[in-house]
PDB file of C-alpha atoms in Angstrom:
ATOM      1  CA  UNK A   6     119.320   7.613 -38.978  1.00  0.00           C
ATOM      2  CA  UNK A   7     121.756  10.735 -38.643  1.00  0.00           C
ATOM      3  CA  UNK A   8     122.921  12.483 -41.364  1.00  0.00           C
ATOM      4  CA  UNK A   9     126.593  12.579 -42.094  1.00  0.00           C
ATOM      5  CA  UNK A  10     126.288  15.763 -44.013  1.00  0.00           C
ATOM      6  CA  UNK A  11     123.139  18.425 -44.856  1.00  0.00           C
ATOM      7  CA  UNK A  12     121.085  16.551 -47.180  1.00  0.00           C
ATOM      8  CA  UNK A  13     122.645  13.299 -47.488  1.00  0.00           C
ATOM      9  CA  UNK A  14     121.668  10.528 -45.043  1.00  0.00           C
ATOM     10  CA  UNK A  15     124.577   8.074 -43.476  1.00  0.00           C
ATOM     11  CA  UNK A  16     123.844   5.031 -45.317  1.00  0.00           C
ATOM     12  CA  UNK A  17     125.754   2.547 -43.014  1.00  0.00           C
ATOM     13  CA  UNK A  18     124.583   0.152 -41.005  1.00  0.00           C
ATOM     14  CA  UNK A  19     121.898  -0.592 -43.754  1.00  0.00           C
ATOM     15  CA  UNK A  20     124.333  -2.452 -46.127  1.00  0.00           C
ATOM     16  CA  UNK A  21     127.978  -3.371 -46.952  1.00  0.00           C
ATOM     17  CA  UNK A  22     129.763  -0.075 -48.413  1.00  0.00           C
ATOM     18  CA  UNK A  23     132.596  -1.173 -50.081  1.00  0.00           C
ATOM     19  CA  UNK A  24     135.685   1.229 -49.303  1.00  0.00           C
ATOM     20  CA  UNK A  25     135.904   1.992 -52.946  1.00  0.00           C
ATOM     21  CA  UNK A  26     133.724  -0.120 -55.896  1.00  0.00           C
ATOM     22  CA  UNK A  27     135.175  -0.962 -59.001  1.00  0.00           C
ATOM     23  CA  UNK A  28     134.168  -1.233 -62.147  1.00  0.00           C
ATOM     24  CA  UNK A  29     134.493  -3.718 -65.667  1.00  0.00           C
ATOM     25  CA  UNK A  30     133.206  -4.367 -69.169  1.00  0.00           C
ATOM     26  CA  UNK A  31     130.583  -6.327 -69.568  1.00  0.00           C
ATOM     27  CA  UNK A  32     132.107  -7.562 -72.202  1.00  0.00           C
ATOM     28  CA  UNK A  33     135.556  -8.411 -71.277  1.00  0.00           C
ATOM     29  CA  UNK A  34     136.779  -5.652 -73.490  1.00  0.00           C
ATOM     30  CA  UNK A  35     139.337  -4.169 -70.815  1.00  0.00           C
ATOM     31  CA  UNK A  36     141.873  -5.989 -68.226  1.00  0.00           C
ATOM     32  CA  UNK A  37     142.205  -2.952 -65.649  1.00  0.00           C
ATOM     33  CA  UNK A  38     138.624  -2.283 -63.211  1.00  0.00           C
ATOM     34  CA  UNK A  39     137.938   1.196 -63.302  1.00  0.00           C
ATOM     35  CA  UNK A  40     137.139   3.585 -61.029  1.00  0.00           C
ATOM     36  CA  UNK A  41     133.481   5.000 -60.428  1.00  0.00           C
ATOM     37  CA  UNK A  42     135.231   8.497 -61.881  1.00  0.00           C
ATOM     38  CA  UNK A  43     137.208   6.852 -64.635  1.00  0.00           C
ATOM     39  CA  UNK A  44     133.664   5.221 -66.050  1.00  0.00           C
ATOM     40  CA  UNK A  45     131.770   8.296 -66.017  1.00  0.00           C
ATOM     41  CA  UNK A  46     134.978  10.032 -67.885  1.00  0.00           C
ATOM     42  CA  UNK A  47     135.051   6.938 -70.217  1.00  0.00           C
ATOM     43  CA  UNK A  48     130.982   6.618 -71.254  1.00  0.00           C
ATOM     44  CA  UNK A  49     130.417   3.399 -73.129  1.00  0.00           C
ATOM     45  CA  UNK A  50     133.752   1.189 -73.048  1.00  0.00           C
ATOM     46  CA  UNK A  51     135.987   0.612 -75.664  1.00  0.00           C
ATOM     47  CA  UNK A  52     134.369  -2.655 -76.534  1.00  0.00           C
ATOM     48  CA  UNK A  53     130.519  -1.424 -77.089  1.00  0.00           C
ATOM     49  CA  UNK A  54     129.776  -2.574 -73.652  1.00  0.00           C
ATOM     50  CA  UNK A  55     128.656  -1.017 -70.418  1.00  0.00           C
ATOM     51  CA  UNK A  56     130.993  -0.839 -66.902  1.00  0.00           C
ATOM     52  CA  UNK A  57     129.241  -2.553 -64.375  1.00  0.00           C
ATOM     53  CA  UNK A  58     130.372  -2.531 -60.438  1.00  0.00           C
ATOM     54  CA  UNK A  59     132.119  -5.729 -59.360  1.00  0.00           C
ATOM     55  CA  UNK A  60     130.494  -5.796 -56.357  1.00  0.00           C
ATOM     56  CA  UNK A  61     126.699  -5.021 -55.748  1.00  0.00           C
ATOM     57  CA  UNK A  62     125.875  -3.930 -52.215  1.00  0.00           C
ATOM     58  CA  UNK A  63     123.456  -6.402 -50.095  1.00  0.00           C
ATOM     59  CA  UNK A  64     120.894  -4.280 -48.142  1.00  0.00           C
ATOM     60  CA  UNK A  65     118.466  -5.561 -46.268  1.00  0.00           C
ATOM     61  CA  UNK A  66     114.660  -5.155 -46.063  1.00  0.00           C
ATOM     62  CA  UNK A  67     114.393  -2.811 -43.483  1.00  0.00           C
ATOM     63  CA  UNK A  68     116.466  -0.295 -45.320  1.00  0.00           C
ATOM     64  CA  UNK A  69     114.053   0.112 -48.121  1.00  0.00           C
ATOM     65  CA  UNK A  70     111.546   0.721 -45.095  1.00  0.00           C
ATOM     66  CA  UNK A  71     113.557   4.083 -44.090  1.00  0.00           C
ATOM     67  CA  UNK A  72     114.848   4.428 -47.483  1.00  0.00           C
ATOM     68  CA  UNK A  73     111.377   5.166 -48.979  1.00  0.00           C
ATOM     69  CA  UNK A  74     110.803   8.036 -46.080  1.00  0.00           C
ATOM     70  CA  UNK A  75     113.372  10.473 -47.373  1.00  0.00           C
ATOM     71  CA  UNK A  76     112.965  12.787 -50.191  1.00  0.00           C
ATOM     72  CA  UNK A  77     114.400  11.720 -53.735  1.00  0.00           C
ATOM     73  CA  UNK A  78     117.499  13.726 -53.884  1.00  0.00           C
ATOM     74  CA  UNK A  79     118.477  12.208 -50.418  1.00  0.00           C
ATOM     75  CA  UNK A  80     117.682   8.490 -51.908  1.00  0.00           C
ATOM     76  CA  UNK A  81     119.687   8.951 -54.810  1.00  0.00           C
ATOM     77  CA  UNK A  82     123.026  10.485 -52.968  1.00  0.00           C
ATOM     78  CA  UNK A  83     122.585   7.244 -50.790  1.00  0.00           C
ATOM     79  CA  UNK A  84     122.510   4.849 -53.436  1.00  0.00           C
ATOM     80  CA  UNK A  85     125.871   6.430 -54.821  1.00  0.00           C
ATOM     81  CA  UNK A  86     127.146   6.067 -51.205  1.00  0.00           C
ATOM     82  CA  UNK A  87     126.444   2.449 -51.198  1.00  0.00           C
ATOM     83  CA  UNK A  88     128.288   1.387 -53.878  1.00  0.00           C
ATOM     84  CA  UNK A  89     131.546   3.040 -52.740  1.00  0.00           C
ATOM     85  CA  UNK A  90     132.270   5.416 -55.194  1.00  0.00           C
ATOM     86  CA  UNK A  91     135.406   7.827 -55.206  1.00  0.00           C
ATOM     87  CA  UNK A  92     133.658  10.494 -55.048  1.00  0.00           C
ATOM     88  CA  UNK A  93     133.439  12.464 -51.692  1.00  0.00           C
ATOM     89  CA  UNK A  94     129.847  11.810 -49.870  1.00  0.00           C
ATOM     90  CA  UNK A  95     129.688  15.629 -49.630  1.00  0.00           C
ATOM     91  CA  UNK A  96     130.188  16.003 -53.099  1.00  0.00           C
ATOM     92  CA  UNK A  97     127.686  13.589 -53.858  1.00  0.00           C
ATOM     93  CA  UNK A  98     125.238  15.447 -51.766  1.00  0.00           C
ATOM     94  CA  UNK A  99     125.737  18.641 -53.535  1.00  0.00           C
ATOM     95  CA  UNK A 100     125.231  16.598 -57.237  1.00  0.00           C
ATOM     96  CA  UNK A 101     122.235  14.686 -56.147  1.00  0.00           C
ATOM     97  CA  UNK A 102     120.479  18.472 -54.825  1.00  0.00           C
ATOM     98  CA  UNK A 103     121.535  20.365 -57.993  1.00  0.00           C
ATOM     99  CA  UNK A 104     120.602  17.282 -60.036  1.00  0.00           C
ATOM    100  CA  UNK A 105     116.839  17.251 -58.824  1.00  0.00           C
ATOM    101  CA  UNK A 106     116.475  20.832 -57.733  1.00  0.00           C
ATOM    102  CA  UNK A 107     114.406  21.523 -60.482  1.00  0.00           C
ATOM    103  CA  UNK A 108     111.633  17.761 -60.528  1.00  0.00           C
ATOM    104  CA  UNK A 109     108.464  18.973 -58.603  1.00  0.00           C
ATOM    105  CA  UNK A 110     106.366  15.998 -58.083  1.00  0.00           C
ATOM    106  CA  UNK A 111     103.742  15.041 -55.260  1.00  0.00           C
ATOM    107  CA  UNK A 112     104.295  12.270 -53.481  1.00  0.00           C
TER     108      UNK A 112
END
């Protein structure tokens, strides 16, 4: 696998990465899908319930295989990546590191 950018692995060719997920109410409480950005902006929705992706990436076994060789922050940035969010992959990158900079854990 190449990386697309420092510290985030190129997640295709291991599952279908929709151009750009979006996102409903579990329960039915709003009309318009939402955007990965609009959800985190939004929390809980308007109805009580949670926004869940309309479309759930298939990846197959051998993914999981490489998937479990790269370090945490790397995993998690490519999970985001897979579900096609709109937020740049370098951006996510940069979250994902800052986000786990600070979990020290041996393997």
């Amino acid at each position: 696998m190449e990386a697309s950018v420092v510290g985030l692995i190129s997640c295709t060719g291991y599952g279908k990465i929709p151009p750009m997920n979006t996102y409903r109410d579990t329960r039915g409480g709003t009309t318009t899908p939402l955007t990965f950005t609009e959800t985190i902006i939004a929390g809980i929705a308007p109805s009580g319930g949670l926004y869940v992706p309309e479309e759930v990436p298939h990846v197959p076994l051998e993914w999981f295989e490489e998937f479990a060789k790269l370090p945490y922050a790397e995993r998690a940035a490519c999970v985001y990546q897979l579900f096609g969010t709109d937020v740049p992959d370098r951006d996510i990158a940069v979250l994902m590191e800052r986000a786990y900079a600070g979990f020290a854990h041996e393997d």
